[in-house]
XYZ file of C-alpha atoms in Angstrom:
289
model
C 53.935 117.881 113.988
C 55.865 119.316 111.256
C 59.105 121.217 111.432
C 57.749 124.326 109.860
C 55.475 124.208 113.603
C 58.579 123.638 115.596
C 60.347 126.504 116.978
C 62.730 128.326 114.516
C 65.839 128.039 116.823
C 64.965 124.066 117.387
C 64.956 124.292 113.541
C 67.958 125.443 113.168
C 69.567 123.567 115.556
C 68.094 120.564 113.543
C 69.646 122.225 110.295
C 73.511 121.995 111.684
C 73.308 118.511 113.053
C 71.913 117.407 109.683
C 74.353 119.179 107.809
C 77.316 118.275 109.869
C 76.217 114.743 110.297
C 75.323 114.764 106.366
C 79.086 116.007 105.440
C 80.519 113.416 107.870
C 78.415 110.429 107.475
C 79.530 111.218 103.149
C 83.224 111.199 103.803
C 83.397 108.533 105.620
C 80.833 106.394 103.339
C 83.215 107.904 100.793
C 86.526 106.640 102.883
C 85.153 103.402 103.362
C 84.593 102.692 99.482
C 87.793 103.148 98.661
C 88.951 100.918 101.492
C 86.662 98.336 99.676
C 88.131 99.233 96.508
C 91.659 99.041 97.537
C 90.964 95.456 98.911
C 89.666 94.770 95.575
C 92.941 95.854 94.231
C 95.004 93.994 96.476
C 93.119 90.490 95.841
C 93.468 91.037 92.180
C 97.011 91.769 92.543
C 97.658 88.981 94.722
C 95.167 86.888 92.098
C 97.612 87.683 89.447
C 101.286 88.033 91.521
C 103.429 84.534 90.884
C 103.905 83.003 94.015
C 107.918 82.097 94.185
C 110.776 81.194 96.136
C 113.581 84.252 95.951
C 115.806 81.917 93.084
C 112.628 81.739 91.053
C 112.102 85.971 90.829
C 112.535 87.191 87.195
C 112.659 90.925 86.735
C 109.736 92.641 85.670
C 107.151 90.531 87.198
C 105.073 91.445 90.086
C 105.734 88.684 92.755
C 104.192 87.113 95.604
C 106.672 85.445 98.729
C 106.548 84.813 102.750
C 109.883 84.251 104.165
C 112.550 85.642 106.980
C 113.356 88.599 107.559
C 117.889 88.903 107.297
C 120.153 91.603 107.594
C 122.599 92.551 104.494
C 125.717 94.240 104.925
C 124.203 97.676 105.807
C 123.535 95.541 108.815
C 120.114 96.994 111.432
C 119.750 100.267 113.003
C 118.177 101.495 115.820
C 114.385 102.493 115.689
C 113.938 106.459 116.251
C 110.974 106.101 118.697
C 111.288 102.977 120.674
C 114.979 102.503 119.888
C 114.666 98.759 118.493
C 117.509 96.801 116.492
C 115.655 96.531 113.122
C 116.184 96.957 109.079
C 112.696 98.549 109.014
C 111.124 101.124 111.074
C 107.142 102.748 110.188
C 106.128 105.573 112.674
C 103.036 107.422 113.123
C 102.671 110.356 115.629
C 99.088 111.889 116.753
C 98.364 114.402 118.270
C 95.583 116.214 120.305
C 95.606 119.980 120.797
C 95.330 121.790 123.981
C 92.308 123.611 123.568
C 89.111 123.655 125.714
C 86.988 122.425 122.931
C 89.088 119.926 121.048
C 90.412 116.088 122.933
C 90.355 113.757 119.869
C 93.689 112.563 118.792
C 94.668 113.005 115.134
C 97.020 111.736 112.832
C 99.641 114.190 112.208
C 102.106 112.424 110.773
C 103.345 109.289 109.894
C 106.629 107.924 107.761
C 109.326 105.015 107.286
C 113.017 104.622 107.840
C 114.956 101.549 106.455
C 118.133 99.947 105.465
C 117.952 97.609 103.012
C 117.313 93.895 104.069
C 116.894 90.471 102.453
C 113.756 88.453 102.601
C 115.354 84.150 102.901
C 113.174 81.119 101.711
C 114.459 78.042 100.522
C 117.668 78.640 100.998
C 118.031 81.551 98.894
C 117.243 85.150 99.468
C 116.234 88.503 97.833
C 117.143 92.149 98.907
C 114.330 94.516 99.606
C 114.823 98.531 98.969
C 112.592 101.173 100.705
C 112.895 105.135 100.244
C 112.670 106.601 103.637
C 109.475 108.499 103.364
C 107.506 110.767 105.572
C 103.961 112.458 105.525
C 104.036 115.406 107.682
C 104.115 119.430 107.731
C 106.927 119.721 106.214
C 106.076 117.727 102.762
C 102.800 119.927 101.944
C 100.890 116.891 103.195
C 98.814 116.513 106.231
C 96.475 113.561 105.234
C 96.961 110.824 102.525
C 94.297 108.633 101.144
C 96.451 105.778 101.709
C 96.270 106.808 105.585
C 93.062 105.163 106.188
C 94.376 101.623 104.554
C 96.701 100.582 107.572
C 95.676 100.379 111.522
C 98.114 98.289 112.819
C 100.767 99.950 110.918
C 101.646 102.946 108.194
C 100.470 103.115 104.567
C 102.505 105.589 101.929
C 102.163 106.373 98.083
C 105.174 103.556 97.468
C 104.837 101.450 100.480
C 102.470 99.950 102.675
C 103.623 98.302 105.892
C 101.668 95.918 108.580
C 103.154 94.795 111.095
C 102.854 91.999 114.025
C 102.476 95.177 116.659
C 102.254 99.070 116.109
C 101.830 100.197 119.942
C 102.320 103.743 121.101
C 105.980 103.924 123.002
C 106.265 107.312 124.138
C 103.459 110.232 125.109
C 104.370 113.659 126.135
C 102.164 116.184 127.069
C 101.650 120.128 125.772
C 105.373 121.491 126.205
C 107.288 118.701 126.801
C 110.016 117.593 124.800
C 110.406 113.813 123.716
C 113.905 112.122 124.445
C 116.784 113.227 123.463
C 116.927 110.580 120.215
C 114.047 111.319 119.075
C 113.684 114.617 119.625
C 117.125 114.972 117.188
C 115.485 112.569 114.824
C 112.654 114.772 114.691
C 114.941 117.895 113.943
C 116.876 115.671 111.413
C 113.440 114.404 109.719
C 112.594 116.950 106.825
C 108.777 117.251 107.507
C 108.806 116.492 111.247
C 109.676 118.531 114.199
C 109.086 119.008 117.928
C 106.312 121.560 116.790
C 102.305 120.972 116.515
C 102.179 119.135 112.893
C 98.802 119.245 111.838
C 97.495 122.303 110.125
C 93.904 122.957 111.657
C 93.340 123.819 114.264
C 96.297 126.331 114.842
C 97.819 126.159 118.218
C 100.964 126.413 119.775
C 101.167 123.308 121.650
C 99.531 119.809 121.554
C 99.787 116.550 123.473
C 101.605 113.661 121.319
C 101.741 110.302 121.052
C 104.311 108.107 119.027
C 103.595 104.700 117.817
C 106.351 102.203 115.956
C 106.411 98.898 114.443
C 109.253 96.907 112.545
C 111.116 94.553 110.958
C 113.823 92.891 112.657
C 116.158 90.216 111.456
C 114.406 86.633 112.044
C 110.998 88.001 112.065
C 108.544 86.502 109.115
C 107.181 88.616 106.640
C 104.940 88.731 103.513
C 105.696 90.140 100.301
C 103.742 91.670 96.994
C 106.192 93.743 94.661
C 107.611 93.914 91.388
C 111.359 92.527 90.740
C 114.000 94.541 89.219
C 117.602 95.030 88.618
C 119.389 96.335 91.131
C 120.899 99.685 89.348
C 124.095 100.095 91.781
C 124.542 96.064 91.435
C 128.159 96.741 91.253
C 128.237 98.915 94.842
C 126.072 97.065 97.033
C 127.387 93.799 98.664
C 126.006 91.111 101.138
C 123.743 90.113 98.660
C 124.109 87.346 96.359
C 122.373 88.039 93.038
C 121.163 91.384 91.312
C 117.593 91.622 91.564
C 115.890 93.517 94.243
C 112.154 93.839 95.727
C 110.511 97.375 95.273
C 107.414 99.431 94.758
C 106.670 100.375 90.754
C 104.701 103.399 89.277
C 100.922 101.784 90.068
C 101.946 99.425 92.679
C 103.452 99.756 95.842
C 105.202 97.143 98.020
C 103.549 96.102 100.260
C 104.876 94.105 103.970
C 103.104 92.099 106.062
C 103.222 90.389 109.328
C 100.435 88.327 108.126
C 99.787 86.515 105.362
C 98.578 88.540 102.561
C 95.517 87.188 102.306
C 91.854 89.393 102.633
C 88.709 89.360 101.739
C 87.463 90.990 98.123
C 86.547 94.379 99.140
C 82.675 93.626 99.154
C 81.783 94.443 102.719
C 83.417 97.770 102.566
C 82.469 98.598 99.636
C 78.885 97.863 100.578
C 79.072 99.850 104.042
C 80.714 102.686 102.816
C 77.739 103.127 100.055
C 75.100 102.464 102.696
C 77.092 105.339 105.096
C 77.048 107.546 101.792
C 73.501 107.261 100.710
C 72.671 108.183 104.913
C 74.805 111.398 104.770
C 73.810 112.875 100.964
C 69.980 111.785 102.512
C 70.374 113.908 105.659
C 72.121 116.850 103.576
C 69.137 116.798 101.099
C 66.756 116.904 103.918
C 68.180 120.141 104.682
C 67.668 121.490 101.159
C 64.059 120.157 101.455
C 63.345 121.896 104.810
């Protein structure tokens, strides 16, 4: 039977789910290659990175280490969600709206808050320097490409961070307000707030849940990032030389629980091509009807 004899309402019905399937099944072919291709980055990155000990780093030279995790004189601070001793903190909150129609969770956003630490191996050590950052309402930014890089942990324009755990620590439903710390770090935090973050749909409430990982003094932790001079060398003590760990222009840090070592990018790259080719075949079928 062909769908010019099938009823026009069953034909139209067939029309939406292609299209919408189509237009999915494309972004998230299209999501998935750059996964693949940010793998590829990575491994060449890592390919190239020297792998030292902190008293071999020489600034200006992207660098590979694993080592401990120590405190510097700016000492730890408390996690805002699960209220953890730690020099690093990466958050994500999602939300689901309270509408009849909508019960998926979605990222809304997402950020991290540091002091800055010292990675030790060897008997020597090397600071590391992280901007506070945050993704959210309030920065003109509801979704990242970099958001899709990181599941067990938060991935930003300068840094990326995985960690040993990311687990949701608090939920509150439509209405509710979060504890007292957090809710003030949420009123402190320029692009978060106690309000629905994401920007479609609008509602006026949503349920919420708020995952954290860290970084806490003694943990182990991989490193890729590029070595430079510490600018306020002369201001900043506990820390016994002036070079420090950061992000450059093309290259962010990037901190890992795990070793930072992956596969080439090949399987994404290949499954996110196959999910493309699907979805632009589906939307063309539509065309062709």
């Amino acid at each position: 039977m062909s769908l010019l004899a099938l009823p026009e309402w069953l034909v139209a019905v067939l029309e939406e789910v292609a299209l919408g399937g189509g237009a999915l099944l494309l972004v998230c072919g299209g999501l998935m290659c750059y996964v693949g291709w940010d793998q590829r980055q990575t491994a060449a990155l890592l390919a190239d990175a020297d792998h030292v000990t902190p008293a071999e780093a020489e600034p200006d030279t992207l660098v590979r280490l694993r080592g401990t995790v120590a405190t510097t004189a700016d000492g730890t601070f408390a996690s805002p969600i699960a209220d953890r001793e730690c020099v690093l903190a990466g958050y994500e909150i999602d939300e689901q709206y309270d509408t009849p129609t909508d019960s998926t969770w979605e990222q809304a956003a997402w950020g991290v808050t540091s002091v800055p630490f010292a990675i030790e191996a060897d008997g020597d050590r090397l600071l590391v320097d992280v901007e506070d950052t945050v993704v959210g309402n309030g920065t003109d930014d509801v979704f990242t490409p970099e958001s899709v890089l990181v599941s067990d942990g938060v991935s930003l324009p300068a840094v990326r961070c995985r960690f040993e755990r990311f687990d949701t620590h608090v939920e509150t439903d439509s209405g509710e307000t979060p504890p007292p710390r957090l809710a003030q770090f949420l009123d402190s935090t320029d692009g978060l707030s106690t309000e629905p973050l994401a920007s479609t749909p609008t509602v006026d409430e949503s349920k919420r849940r708020y995952r954290e990982g860290w970084l806490r003094p003694g943990d182990e932790v991989s490193v890729l990032g590029t070595v430079s001079r510490r600018a306020d060398a002369g201001t900043v003590t506990g820390h016994p030389d002036e070079l420090v760990l950061t992000d450059d222009e093309e290259t962010p840090l990037r901190l890992s629980a795990d070793p930072l070592d992956g596969g080439d990018g090949t399987a994404a790259l290949l499954t996110g091509l196959g999910t493309g080719a699907v979805g632009l075949a589906s939307l063309a079928a539509v065309v062709v009807w």
